[in-house]
Coordinates of C-alpha atoms and ligand atoms in Angstrom, one line a residue:
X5 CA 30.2 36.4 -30.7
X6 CA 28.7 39.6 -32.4
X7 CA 25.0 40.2 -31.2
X8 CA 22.0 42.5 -31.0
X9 CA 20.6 42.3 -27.9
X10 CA 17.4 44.0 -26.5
X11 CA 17.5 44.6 -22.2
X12 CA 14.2 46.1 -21.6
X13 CA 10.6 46.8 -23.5
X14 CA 12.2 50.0 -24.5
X15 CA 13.7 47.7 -27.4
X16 CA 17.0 49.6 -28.3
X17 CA 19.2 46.9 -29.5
X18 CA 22.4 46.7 -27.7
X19 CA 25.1 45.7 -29.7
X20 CA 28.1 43.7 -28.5
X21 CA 29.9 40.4 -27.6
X22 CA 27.6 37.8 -25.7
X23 CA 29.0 34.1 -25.5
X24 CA 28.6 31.7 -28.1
X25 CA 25.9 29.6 -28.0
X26 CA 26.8 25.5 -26.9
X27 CA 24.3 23.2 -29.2
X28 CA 22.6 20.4 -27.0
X29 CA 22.5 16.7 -28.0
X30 CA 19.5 17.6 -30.5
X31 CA 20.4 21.1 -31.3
X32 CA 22.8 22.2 -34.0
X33 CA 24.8 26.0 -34.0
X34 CA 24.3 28.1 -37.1
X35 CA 26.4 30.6 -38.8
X36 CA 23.7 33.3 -39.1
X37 CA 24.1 35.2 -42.8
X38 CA 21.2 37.1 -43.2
X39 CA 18.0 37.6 -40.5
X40 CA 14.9 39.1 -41.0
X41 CA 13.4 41.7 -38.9
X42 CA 10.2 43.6 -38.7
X43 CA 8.4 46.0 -36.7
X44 CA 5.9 43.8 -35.2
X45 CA 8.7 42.2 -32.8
X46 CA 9.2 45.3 -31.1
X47 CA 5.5 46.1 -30.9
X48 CA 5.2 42.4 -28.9
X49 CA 8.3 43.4 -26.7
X50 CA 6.2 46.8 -25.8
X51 CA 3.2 44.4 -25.0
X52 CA 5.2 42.4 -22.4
X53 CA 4.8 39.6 -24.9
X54 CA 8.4 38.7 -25.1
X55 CA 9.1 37.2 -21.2
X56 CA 13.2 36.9 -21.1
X57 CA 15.2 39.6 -21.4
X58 CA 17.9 40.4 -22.3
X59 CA 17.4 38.4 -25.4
X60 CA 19.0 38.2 -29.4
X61 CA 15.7 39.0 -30.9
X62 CA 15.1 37.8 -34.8
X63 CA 12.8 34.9 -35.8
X64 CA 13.7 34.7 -39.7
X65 CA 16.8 33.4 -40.1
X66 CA 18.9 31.7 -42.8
X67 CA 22.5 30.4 -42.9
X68 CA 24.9 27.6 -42.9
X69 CA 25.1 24.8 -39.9
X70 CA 28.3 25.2 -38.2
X71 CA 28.0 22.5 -35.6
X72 CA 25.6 19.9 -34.7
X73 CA 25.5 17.9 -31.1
X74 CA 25.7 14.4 -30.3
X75 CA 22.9 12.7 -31.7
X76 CA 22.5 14.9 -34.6
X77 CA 23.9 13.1 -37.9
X78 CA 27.0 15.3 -38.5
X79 CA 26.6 15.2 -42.2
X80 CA 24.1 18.6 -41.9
X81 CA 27.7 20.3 -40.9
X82 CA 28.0 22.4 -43.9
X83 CA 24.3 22.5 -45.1
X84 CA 22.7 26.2 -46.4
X85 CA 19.4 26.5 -44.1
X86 CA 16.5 28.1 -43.1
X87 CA 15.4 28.2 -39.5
X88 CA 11.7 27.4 -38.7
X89 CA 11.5 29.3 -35.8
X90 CA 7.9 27.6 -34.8
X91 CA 8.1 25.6 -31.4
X92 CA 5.4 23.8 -30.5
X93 CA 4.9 20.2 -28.3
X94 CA 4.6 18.6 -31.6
X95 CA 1.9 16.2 -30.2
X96 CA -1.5 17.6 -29.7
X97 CA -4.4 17.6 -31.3
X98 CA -3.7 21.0 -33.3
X99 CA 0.2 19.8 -33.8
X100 CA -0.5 16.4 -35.6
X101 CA -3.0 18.4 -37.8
X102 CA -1.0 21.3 -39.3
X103 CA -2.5 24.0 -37.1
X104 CA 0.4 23.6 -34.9
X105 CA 0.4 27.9 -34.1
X106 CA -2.5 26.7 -32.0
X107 CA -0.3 25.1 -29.8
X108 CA -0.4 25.5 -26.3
X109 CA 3.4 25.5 -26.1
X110 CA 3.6 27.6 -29.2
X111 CA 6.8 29.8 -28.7
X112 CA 8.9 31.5 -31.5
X113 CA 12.9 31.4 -31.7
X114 CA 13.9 34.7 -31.6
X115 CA 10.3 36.2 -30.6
X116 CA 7.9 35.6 -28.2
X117 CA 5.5 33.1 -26.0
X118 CA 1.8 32.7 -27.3
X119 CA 0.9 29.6 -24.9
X120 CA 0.8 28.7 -21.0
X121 CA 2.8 25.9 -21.8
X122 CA 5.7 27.1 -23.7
X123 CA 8.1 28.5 -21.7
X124 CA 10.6 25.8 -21.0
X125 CA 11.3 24.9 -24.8
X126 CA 11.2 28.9 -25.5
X127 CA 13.9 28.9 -22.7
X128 CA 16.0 26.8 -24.3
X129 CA 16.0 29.0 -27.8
X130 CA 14.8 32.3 -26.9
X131 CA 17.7 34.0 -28.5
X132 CA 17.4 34.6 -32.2
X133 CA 19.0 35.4 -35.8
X134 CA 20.5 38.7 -34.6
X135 CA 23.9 37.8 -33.7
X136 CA 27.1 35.8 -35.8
X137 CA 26.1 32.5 -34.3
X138 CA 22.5 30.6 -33.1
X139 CA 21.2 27.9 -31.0
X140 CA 18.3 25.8 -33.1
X141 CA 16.9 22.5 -32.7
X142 CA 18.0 20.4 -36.0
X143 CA 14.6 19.7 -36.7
X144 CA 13.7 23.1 -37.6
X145 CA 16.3 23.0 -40.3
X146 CA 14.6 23.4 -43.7
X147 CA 18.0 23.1 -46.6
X148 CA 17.8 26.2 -48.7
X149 CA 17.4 24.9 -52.8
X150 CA 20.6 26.5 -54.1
X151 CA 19.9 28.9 -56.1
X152 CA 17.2 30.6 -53.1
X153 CA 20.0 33.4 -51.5
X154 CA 20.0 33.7 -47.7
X155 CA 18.4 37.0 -47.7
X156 CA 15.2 34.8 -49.1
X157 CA 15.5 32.3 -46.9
X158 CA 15.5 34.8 -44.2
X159 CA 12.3 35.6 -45.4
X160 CA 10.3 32.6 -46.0
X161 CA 8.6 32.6 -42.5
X162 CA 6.8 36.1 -44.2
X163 CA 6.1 34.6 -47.4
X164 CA 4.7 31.2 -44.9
X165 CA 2.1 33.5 -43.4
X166 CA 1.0 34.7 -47.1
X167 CA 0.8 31.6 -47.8
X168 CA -1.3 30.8 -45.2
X169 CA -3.6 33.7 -45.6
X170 CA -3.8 33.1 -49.2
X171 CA -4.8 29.8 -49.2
X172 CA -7.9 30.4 -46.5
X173 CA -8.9 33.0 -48.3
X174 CA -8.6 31.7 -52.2
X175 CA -10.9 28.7 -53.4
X176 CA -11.4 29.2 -56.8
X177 CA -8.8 30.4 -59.2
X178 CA -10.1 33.9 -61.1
X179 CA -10.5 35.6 -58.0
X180 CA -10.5 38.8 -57.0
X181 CA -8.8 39.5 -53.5
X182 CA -8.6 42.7 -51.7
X183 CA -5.1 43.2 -49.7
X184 CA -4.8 45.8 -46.8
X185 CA -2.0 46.8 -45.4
X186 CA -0.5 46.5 -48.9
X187 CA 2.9 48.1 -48.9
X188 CA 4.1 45.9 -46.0
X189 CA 6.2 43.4 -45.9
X190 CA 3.0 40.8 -45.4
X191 CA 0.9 42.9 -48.1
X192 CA 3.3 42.6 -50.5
X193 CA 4.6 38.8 -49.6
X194 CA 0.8 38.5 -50.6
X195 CA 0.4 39.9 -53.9
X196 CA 3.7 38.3 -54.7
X197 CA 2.4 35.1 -54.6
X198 CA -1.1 35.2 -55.4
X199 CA -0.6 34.4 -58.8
X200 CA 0.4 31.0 -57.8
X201 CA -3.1 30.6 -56.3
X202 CA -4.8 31.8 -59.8
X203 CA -5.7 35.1 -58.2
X204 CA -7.1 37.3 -61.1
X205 CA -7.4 40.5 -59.5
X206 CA -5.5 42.0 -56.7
X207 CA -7.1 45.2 -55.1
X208 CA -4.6 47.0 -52.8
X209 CA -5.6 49.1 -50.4
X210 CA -3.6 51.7 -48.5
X211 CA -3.2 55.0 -46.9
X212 CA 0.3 56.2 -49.0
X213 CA -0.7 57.1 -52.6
X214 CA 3.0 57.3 -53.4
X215 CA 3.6 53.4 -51.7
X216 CA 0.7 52.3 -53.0
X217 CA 2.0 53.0 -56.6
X218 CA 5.3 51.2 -56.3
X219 CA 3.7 48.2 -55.4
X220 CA 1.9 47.7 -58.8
X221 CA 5.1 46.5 -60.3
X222 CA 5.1 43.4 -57.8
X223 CA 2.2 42.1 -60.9
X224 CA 1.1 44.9 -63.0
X225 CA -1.1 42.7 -64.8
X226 CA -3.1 42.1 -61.5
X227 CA -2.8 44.5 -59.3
X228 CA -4.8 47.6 -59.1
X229 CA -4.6 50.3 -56.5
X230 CA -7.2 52.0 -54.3
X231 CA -5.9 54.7 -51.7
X232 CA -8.1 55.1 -48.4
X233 CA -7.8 58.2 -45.8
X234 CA -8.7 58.7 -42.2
X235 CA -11.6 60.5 -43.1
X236 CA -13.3 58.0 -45.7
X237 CA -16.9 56.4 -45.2
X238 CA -17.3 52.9 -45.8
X239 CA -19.7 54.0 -49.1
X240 CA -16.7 56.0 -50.3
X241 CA -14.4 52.9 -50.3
X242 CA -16.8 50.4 -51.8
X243 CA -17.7 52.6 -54.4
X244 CA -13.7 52.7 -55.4
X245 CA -13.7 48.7 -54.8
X246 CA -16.3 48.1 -57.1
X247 CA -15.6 51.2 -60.1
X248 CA -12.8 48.3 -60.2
X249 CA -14.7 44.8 -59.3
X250 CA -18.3 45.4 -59.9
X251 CA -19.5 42.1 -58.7
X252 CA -17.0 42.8 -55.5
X253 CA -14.0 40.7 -54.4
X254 CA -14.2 37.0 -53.6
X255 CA -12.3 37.3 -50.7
X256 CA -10.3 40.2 -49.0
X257 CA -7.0 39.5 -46.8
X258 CA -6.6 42.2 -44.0
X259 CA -3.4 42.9 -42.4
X260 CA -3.9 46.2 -41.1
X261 CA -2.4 46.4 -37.6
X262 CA -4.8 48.9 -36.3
X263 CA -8.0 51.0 -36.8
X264 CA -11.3 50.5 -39.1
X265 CA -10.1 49.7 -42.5
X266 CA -11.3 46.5 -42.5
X267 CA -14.9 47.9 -42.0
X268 CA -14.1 50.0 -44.6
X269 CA -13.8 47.6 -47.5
X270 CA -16.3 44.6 -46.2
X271 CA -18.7 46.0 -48.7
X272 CA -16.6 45.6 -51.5
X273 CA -16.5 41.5 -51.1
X274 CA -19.2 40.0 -52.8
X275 CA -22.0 37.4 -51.0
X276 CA -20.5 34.4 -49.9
X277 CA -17.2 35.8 -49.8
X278 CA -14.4 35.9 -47.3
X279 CA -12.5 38.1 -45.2
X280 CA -9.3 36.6 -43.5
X281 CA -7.7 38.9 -40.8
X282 CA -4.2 38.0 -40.1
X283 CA -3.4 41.9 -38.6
X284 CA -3.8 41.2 -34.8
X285 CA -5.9 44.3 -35.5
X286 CA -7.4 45.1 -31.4
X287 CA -9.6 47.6 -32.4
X288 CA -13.6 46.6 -32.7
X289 CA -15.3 45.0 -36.5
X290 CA -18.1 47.5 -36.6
X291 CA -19.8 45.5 -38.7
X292 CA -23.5 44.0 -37.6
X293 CA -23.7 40.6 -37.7
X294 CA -26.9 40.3 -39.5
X295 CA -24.7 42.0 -42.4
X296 CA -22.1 39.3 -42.5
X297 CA -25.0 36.9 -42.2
X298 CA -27.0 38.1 -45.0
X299 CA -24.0 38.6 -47.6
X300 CA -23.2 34.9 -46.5
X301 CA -19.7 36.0 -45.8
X302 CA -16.7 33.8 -43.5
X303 CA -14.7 36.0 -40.8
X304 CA -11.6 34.1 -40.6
X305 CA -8.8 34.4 -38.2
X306 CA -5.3 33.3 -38.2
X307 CA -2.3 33.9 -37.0
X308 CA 1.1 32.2 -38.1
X309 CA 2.4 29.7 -40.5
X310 CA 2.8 25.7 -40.3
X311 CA 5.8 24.3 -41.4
X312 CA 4.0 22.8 -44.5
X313 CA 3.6 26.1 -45.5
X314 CA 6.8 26.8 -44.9
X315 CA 8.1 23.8 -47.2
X316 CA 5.7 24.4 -49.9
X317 CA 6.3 28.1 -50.2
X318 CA 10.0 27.6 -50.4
X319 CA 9.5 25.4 -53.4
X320 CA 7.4 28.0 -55.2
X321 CA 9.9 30.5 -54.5
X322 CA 13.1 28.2 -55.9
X323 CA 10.8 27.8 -59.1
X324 CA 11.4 32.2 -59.9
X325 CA 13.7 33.5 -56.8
X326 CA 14.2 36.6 -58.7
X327 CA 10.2 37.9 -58.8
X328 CA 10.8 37.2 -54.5
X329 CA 13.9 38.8 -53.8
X330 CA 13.0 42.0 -55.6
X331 CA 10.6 42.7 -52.7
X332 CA 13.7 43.1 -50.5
X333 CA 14.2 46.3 -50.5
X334 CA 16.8 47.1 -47.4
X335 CA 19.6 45.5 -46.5
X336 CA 21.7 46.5 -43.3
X337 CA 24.9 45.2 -41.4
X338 CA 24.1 43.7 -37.7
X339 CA 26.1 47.1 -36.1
X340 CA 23.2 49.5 -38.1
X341 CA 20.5 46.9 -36.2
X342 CA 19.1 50.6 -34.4
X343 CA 19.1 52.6 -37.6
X344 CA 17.3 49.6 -39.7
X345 CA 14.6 49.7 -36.6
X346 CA 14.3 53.6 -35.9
X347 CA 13.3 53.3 -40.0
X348 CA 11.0 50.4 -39.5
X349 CA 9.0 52.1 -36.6
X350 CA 9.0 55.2 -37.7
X351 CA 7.5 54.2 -41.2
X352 CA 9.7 57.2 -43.0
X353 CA 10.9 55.3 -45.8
X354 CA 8.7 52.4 -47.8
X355 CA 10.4 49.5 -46.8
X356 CA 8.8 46.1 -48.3
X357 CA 11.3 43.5 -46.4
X358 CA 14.5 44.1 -44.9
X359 CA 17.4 41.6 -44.1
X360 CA 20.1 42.2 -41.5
X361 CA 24.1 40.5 -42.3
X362 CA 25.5 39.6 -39.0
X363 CA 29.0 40.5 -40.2
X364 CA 32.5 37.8 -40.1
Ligands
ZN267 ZN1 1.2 20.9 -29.8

């Protein structure tokens, strides 16, 4: 079997034959077509965050079953699916409520640990969607509507999180939301779907004047543009929110990885407004807290999708597939795995999403 793997935290991919995987009684082995990667994997490898190595990495996968084990009903043989890469005990108190990322055996196939107690299951499917062939449990098996591709299924785990972020940060629909980070894959999974959420007004925010104009055609109706630089003042950017949103925003959605943007723009949501963070951002808010008390605005954090926001989000996208596969805008064959992430890290060309084909 054909397969990117990674050895160290260095995180060239290292491509070759590995064995094909054996499915367990509950697991089933699918024929990966298309698998999502993005640079933040590589950036949690670097952290130590990714505890067995070598590993396949690649959490957003979609393809069709080729094999199911023993007590799986054989009749998924065959099926088109996506693979919910979220593993989690399935029976705590955040897992029975739909904040199962809470978790504390929240692993990811093909990506990392993020609790004390989920290394054995994350043992068991550590290896991911680069390769020809992977090892899932069947009950992360979502079928793909036929007419979403597997390039788009591949990437409903991103959509999932903008789902997520969208709906803790929306409550009423005519809204105005600010979206950092916007030429991203996560910024622009955003803006894609706001519309479903009644959003009004999308205010993007980036550093690339250039990037941030191609985005508008994600919703020209909605989306307007405002471009910040290293050396703007907070006053500077709110001024450029409002000139577009005199009341300010109801909500903004940060996704910015690193530095003070998010400072930057908290003046331009209005009182009682939010501000959801889904960036794993570790540099300081330098915001007082007497402001966010006074404007009567919610700090929210999050990180990940649940699988109802997986489900739900792949509906919305079956309804217009089209308006959702346009933000793919790279495609690459598994052996060009090191040239699709040399061009992810290095940020050189705008990328929005980009699929890898495992090749037959
Ligand atoms: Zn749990």
């Amino acid at each position: 079997v054909f397969a990117a793997q990674v050895h160290d935290k260095d995180g060239s991919l290292v491509l070759g034959e590995v064995i094909k995987p054996v499915a367990g009684p509950n697991d089933v082995i699918v024929r990966v077509e298309a698998a999502g990667l993005a640079p933040g994997i590589f950036h949690q490898l670097r952290k130590g965050a990714i505890p067995i190595l070598p590993t396949i990495l690649g959490h957003e996968i979609a393809g069709v079953v080729e094999s199911a084990g023993e007590l799986v009903a054989p009749e998924i043989i065959g099926t088109r699916v996506r693979v919910h890469p979220n593993l989690s005990c399935g029976i705590c108190e955040y897992c029975t409520t739909d904040r199962e990322m809470m978790c504390s055996a929240e692993s990811m196939i093909g990506h990392g640990v993020f609790g004390p107690r989920a290394i054995p299951r994350y043992t068991e499917y550590h290896n991911g969607g680069l390769a020809e062939f992977v090892k899932v449990p069947a009950s992360n098996l979502d079928e793909l509507p036929s007419n979403v591709s597997f390039e788009l299924g591949a990437k409903v785990h991103d959509f999932a999180n903008a789902l997520h972020a969208l709906r803790l940060a929306i409550h009423e629909p005519g809204s105005t939301v600010i979206v950092t980070a916007a030429t991203g894959a996560m910024g622009t999974a955003t803006m894609a779907l706001a519309r479903e959420f009644g959003v009004a007004r999308i205010i993007a925010v980036g550093r690339d004047s250039e990037r941030l104009a191609k985005v508008v055609s994600i919703d020209p109706d909605r989306i307007r543009v405002v471009h910040i630089s290293d050396d703007d003042t907070a006053d500077g950017v709110v001024d450029r929110i409002r000139a577009i949103e005199p009341s300010g925003a109801h909500a903004a959605i940060d996704f910015l990885p690193a530095g003070p943007g998010a400072s930057l723009i908290f003046g331009g949501i209005r009182y009682g407004g939010r501000i959801v963070h889904m960036g794993m951002n570790p540099a300081p808010f330098p915001v007082p807290p007497a402001r966010i008390a006074y404007a009567c605005i919610s700090f929210i954090g999050t990180r990940n999708c649940t699988r109802r926001d997986a489900l739900d989000v792949l509906s919305m996208i079956a309804r217009d597939p089209d308006r959702f596969s346009a933000l793919i805008t790279h495609r690459f064959p598994l052996e060009d795995a090191n040239t699709a992430r040399a061009m992810l890290e290095s940020r050189t060309e705008p990328i929005w999403m980009s699929v890898i084909s495992p090749s037959h």
